């Protein structure tokens, strides 16, 4: 099955997994700052990748195929939002080819649970299903709200481009992926991660509490965290220098 892949640079392999409603080329600002061979696939139902289910499991299958087909060993896996869920789940299945992982502004359990303060902000158990139905029928309006919530600033210069990206996706596929990712609970997988983890979080994220990073660092067997000042849910766009520096230091450390 075809995986559409964006490539930049030379050096040790870094796999960059984008977030929900985006595509692999969104990583270009970070990849340009890495001394690495950066590989950013379009995830299932996003961009030009086809043949995989629009689900976390579909993303895990795609990632395994990519690593096998490219012959990757010792890769650094970087996952932003949905990409982090896929990365964590891939590692739980064995994690062949991956030496370390960086997660960017994501929780392993997006919905509120008893004694779980690190869920998606403003959510409850009923809202994801309602949102999925709204996405199917009112995708352009939903695209505006999704783009607005991605940034620390209420109206960043990047918003029109991001809103257009979101709107270009298939509403039905995005609704399916949204429902699947919001049902995930990978907290037990974090406690068994077989490789070092660096959790990056936006200091002003309006999607996940920044304190989620500390939980990830404390729970992963080899975990650490870092807050990216002045950023929201999209540090890779709001502060690509800081994100690239953190990834590079983690790879060297």
Short mmCIF file of C-alpha atoms in Angstrom, two decimals:
data_model
loop_
_atom_site.label_atom_id
_atom_site.label_comp_id
_atom_site.label_asym_id
_atom_site.label_seq_id
_atom_site.Cartn_x
_atom_site.Cartn_y
_atom_site.Cartn_z
CA UNK A 1 0.00 0.00 0.00
CA UNK A 2 1.42 3.40 -0.96
CA UNK A 3 2.78 5.67 1.77
CA UNK A 4 3.30 9.20 0.48
CA UNK A 5 6.55 10.45 2.00
CA UNK A 6 8.12 13.90 2.34
CA UNK A 7 11.94 13.90 2.68
CA UNK A 8 14.49 16.49 3.73
CA UNK A 9 18.22 16.45 4.48
CA UNK A 10 20.85 13.85 5.22
CA UNK A 11 22.05 12.18 8.39
CA UNK A 12 20.52 9.90 11.01
CA UNK A 13 16.86 9.00 10.33
CA UNK A 14 14.08 10.98 11.96
CA UNK A 15 10.44 10.00 11.35
CA UNK A 16 8.01 12.91 11.74
CA UNK A 17 4.32 12.06 12.27
CA UNK A 18 1.88 14.95 11.89
CA UNK A 19 -1.35 15.72 13.73
CA UNK A 20 -5.00 15.17 12.85
CA UNK A 21 -6.16 17.14 9.77
CA UNK A 22 -2.58 17.99 8.71
CA UNK A 23 -0.13 16.30 6.28
CA UNK A 24 3.56 15.41 6.31
CA UNK A 25 4.79 18.60 4.69
CA UNK A 26 3.68 20.56 7.78
CA UNK A 27 7.00 19.45 9.34
CA UNK A 28 9.16 21.40 6.86
CA UNK A 29 10.02 24.27 9.30
CA UNK A 30 11.38 21.76 11.84
CA UNK A 31 13.01 19.44 9.29
CA UNK A 32 14.92 22.36 7.77
CA UNK A 33 16.56 22.91 11.16
CA UNK A 34 17.57 19.28 11.78
CA UNK A 35 20.85 17.72 10.71
CA UNK A 36 19.08 14.51 9.81
CA UNK A 37 17.35 12.56 7.10
CA UNK A 38 13.80 13.64 7.96
CA UNK A 39 10.98 11.42 6.71
CA UNK A 40 7.42 12.72 7.12
CA UNK A 41 4.65 10.46 5.80
CA UNK A 42 1.10 11.58 5.17
CA UNK A 43 -0.95 9.62 7.70
CA UNK A 44 -3.91 7.48 6.60
CA UNK A 45 -6.77 9.53 5.08
CA UNK A 46 -4.52 12.62 5.14
CA UNK A 47 -2.67 14.03 2.17
CA UNK A 48 -1.78 11.48 -0.51
CA UNK A 49 -1.37 8.26 1.49
CA UNK A 50 -4.05 5.68 0.65
CA UNK A 51 -4.96 2.11 1.50
CA UNK A 52 -4.92 2.35 5.31
CA UNK A 53 -7.84 2.67 7.69
CA UNK A 54 -8.48 6.15 9.18
CA UNK A 55 -7.64 5.00 12.69
CA UNK A 56 -4.77 4.74 15.15
CA UNK A 57 -4.38 1.07 14.15
CA UNK A 58 -4.21 2.10 10.50
CA UNK A 59 -1.48 4.59 11.37
CA UNK A 60 0.48 1.93 13.26
CA UNK A 61 0.28 -0.40 10.27
CA UNK A 62 1.43 2.39 7.95
CA UNK A 63 4.36 3.26 10.24
CA UNK A 64 5.48 -0.36 10.42
CA UNK A 65 5.35 -0.65 6.63
CA UNK A 66 7.35 2.56 6.22
CA UNK A 67 10.08 1.46 8.64
CA UNK A 68 10.33 -1.95 6.99
CA UNK A 69 10.30 -0.67 3.42
CA UNK A 70 12.89 2.05 4.14
CA UNK A 71 15.07 -0.36 6.12
CA UNK A 72 15.23 2.06 9.05
CA UNK A 73 17.22 1.24 12.19
CA UNK A 74 17.90 3.43 15.21
CA UNK A 75 15.41 6.06 14.05
CA UNK A 76 14.16 8.93 16.19
CA UNK A 77 10.35 8.93 16.07
CA UNK A 78 8.65 12.31 16.56
CA UNK A 79 4.85 12.43 16.86
CA UNK A 80 2.75 15.56 17.16
CA UNK A 81 -0.77 15.14 18.61
CA UNK A 82 -2.37 12.21 16.73
CA UNK A 83 1.11 11.30 15.51
CA UNK A 84 2.20 10.78 19.13
CA UNK A 85 -0.68 8.37 19.76
CA UNK A 86 0.34 6.37 16.72
CA UNK A 87 3.99 6.42 17.82
CA UNK A 88 3.23 5.28 21.36
CA UNK A 89 1.03 2.46 20.09
CA UNK A 90 3.69 1.37 17.59
CA UNK A 91 6.24 1.15 20.38
CA UNK A 92 3.80 -0.94 22.41
CA UNK A 93 3.72 -3.48 19.56
CA UNK A 94 7.51 -3.86 19.66
CA UNK A 95 8.81 -0.67 18.10
CA UNK A 96 11.17 -2.22 15.55
CA UNK A 97 13.57 0.31 14.04
CA UNK A 98 12.98 3.04 16.66
CA UNK A 99 15.66 4.06 19.18
CA UNK A 100 13.89 6.97 20.90
CA UNK A 101 10.69 8.99 20.69
CA UNK A 102 9.62 12.62 21.04
CA UNK A 103 5.94 13.39 21.62
CA UNK A 104 4.57 16.89 21.00
CA UNK A 105 1.56 18.23 22.92
CA UNK A 106 -0.42 15.01 23.32
CA UNK A 107 -2.08 13.03 26.08
CA UNK A 108 -2.15 9.22 26.08
CA UNK A 109 -5.80 9.39 27.21
CA UNK A 110 -7.63 12.28 25.49
CA UNK A 111 -10.96 11.95 27.30
CA UNK A 112 -11.56 12.65 31.02
CA UNK A 113 -11.41 9.65 33.34
CA UNK A 114 -11.63 9.36 37.14
CA UNK A 115 -8.47 10.85 38.67
CA UNK A 116 -7.13 11.84 35.24
CA UNK A 117 -6.52 15.59 34.93
CA UNK A 118 -4.50 15.36 31.71
CA UNK A 119 -7.33 14.95 29.21
CA UNK A 120 -8.31 17.22 26.34
CA UNK A 121 -9.48 20.53 27.76
CA UNK A 122 -13.22 21.16 27.72
CA UNK A 123 -14.17 17.59 26.81
CA UNK A 124 -16.45 15.01 28.38
CA UNK A 125 -17.44 11.47 27.40
CA UNK A 126 -20.32 12.59 25.15
CA UNK A 127 -18.78 15.46 23.20
CA UNK A 128 -16.52 13.50 20.79
CA UNK A 129 -19.46 11.62 19.26
CA UNK A 130 -21.44 14.84 18.88
CA UNK A 131 -18.40 16.53 17.35
CA UNK A 132 -17.91 13.68 14.87
CA UNK A 133 -21.48 14.16 13.61
CA UNK A 134 -20.94 17.91 13.34
CA UNK A 135 -17.74 17.35 11.36
CA UNK A 136 -19.61 15.21 8.82
CA UNK A 137 -22.21 17.87 8.12
CA UNK A 138 -20.54 21.19 8.93
CA UNK A 139 -16.87 20.68 8.09
CA UNK A 140 -16.06 24.23 6.87
CA UNK A 141 -17.32 25.77 10.12
CA UNK A 142 -15.56 23.10 12.15
CA UNK A 143 -12.32 23.84 10.26
CA UNK A 144 -12.38 27.41 11.56
CA UNK A 145 -12.77 26.29 15.18
CA UNK A 146 -10.08 23.62 14.89
CA UNK A 147 -7.58 26.08 13.41
CA UNK A 148 -8.33 28.67 16.08
CA UNK A 149 -7.62 26.22 18.91
CA UNK A 150 -4.25 25.12 17.58
CA UNK A 151 -2.33 28.25 18.55
CA UNK A 152 -1.48 30.19 21.69
CA UNK A 153 -2.40 33.51 20.05
CA UNK A 154 -6.09 34.02 19.21
CA UNK A 155 -5.46 34.99 15.58
CA UNK A 156 -1.94 34.05 14.40
CA UNK A 157 -0.70 34.84 10.92
CA UNK A 158 -0.56 31.11 10.18
CA UNK A 159 -4.26 30.55 10.80
CA UNK A 160 -5.62 31.12 7.23
CA UNK A 161 -3.17 28.59 5.76
CA UNK A 162 -3.91 26.05 8.48
CA UNK A 163 -7.67 26.52 8.15
CA UNK A 164 -7.42 25.88 4.40
CA UNK A 165 -5.41 22.71 5.04
CA UNK A 166 -8.02 21.43 7.46
CA UNK A 167 -10.94 22.25 5.16
CA UNK A 168 -9.36 20.30 2.27
CA UNK A 169 -9.65 17.01 4.15
CA UNK A 170 -12.49 14.53 3.68
CA UNK A 171 -15.02 15.25 6.43
CA UNK A 172 -16.16 11.63 6.79
CA UNK A 173 -12.61 10.32 7.17
CA UNK A 174 -11.71 13.06 9.67
CA UNK A 175 -14.80 12.24 11.73
CA UNK A 176 -13.85 8.54 11.80
CA UNK A 177 -10.29 9.35 12.87
CA UNK A 178 -11.50 11.82 15.49
CA UNK A 179 -13.80 9.25 17.08
CA UNK A 180 -11.03 6.65 17.14
CA UNK A 181 -8.31 8.87 18.58
CA UNK A 182 -10.57 10.25 21.33
CA UNK A 183 -11.33 6.72 22.52
CA UNK A 184 -7.66 5.85 23.03
CA UNK A 185 -6.23 5.10 26.46
CA UNK A 186 -2.51 4.31 26.22
CA UNK A 187 -1.54 5.12 29.81
CA UNK A 188 -0.47 1.53 30.45
CA UNK A 189 1.61 1.59 27.24
CA UNK A 190 3.50 4.67 28.47
CA UNK A 191 4.55 2.79 31.60
CA UNK A 192 6.10 0.09 29.39
CA UNK A 193 7.76 2.18 26.66
CA UNK A 194 10.88 0.32 25.50
CA UNK A 195 12.81 3.45 24.43
CA UNK A 196 13.58 6.90 25.93
CA UNK A 197 10.79 9.47 25.63
CA UNK A 198 10.96 13.27 25.47
CA UNK A 199 7.57 14.94 25.94
CA UNK A 200 7.32 18.48 24.54
CA UNK A 201 4.30 20.61 25.44
CA UNK A 202 3.13 24.10 24.61
CA UNK A 203 3.12 26.40 27.65
CA UNK A 204 -0.15 27.98 26.45
CA UNK A 205 -1.79 24.95 24.87
CA UNK A 206 -5.55 25.22 24.63
CA UNK A 207 -5.89 21.50 23.83
CA UNK A 208 -3.94 19.62 26.55
CA UNK A 209 -2.70 20.77 29.96
CA UNK A 210 1.04 21.50 29.79
CA UNK A 211 1.43 19.45 32.99
CA UNK A 212 0.75 16.35 30.87
CA UNK A 213 4.43 16.39 29.98
CA UNK A 214 5.49 15.92 33.59
CA UNK A 215 3.15 12.92 33.91
CA UNK A 216 4.65 11.37 30.78
CA UNK A 217 8.20 11.98 32.03
CA UNK A 218 7.44 10.42 35.41
CA UNK A 219 5.54 7.44 33.99
CA UNK A 220 7.77 6.40 31.09
CA UNK A 221 10.68 4.19 32.22
CA UNK A 222 13.13 6.60 30.53
CA UNK A 223 11.19 9.85 30.36
CA UNK A 224 11.86 13.55 30.35
CA UNK A 225 9.79 16.61 29.48
CA UNK A 226 10.17 20.16 28.31
CA UNK A 227 7.76 23.08 28.06
CA UNK A 228 8.03 25.25 24.93
CA UNK A 229 7.42 28.84 26.04
CA UNK A 230 4.88 30.99 24.25
CA UNK A 231 3.35 28.16 22.21
CA UNK A 232 -0.01 26.42 22.10
CA UNK A 233 -0.89 23.03 20.65
CA UNK A 234 1.38 23.62 17.64
CA UNK A 235 4.95 24.20 18.85
CA UNK A 236 6.25 22.80 15.56
CA UNK A 237 4.72 25.82 13.79
CA UNK A 238 4.95 28.45 16.51
CA UNK A 239 8.54 27.75 17.61
CA UNK A 240 10.29 25.45 15.11
CA UNK A 241 13.74 26.57 16.33
CA UNK A 242 12.99 25.46 19.89
CA UNK A 243 11.45 22.18 18.78
CA UNK A 244 14.36 21.34 16.47
CA UNK A 245 16.86 22.23 19.21
CA UNK A 246 15.07 19.95 21.68
CA UNK A 247 14.97 17.07 19.21
CA UNK A 248 18.65 17.51 18.33
CA UNK A 249 19.76 17.60 21.97
CA UNK A 250 17.67 14.51 22.73
CA UNK A 251 19.22 12.61 19.82
CA UNK A 252 22.71 13.51 21.01
CA UNK A 253 22.01 12.84 24.68
#
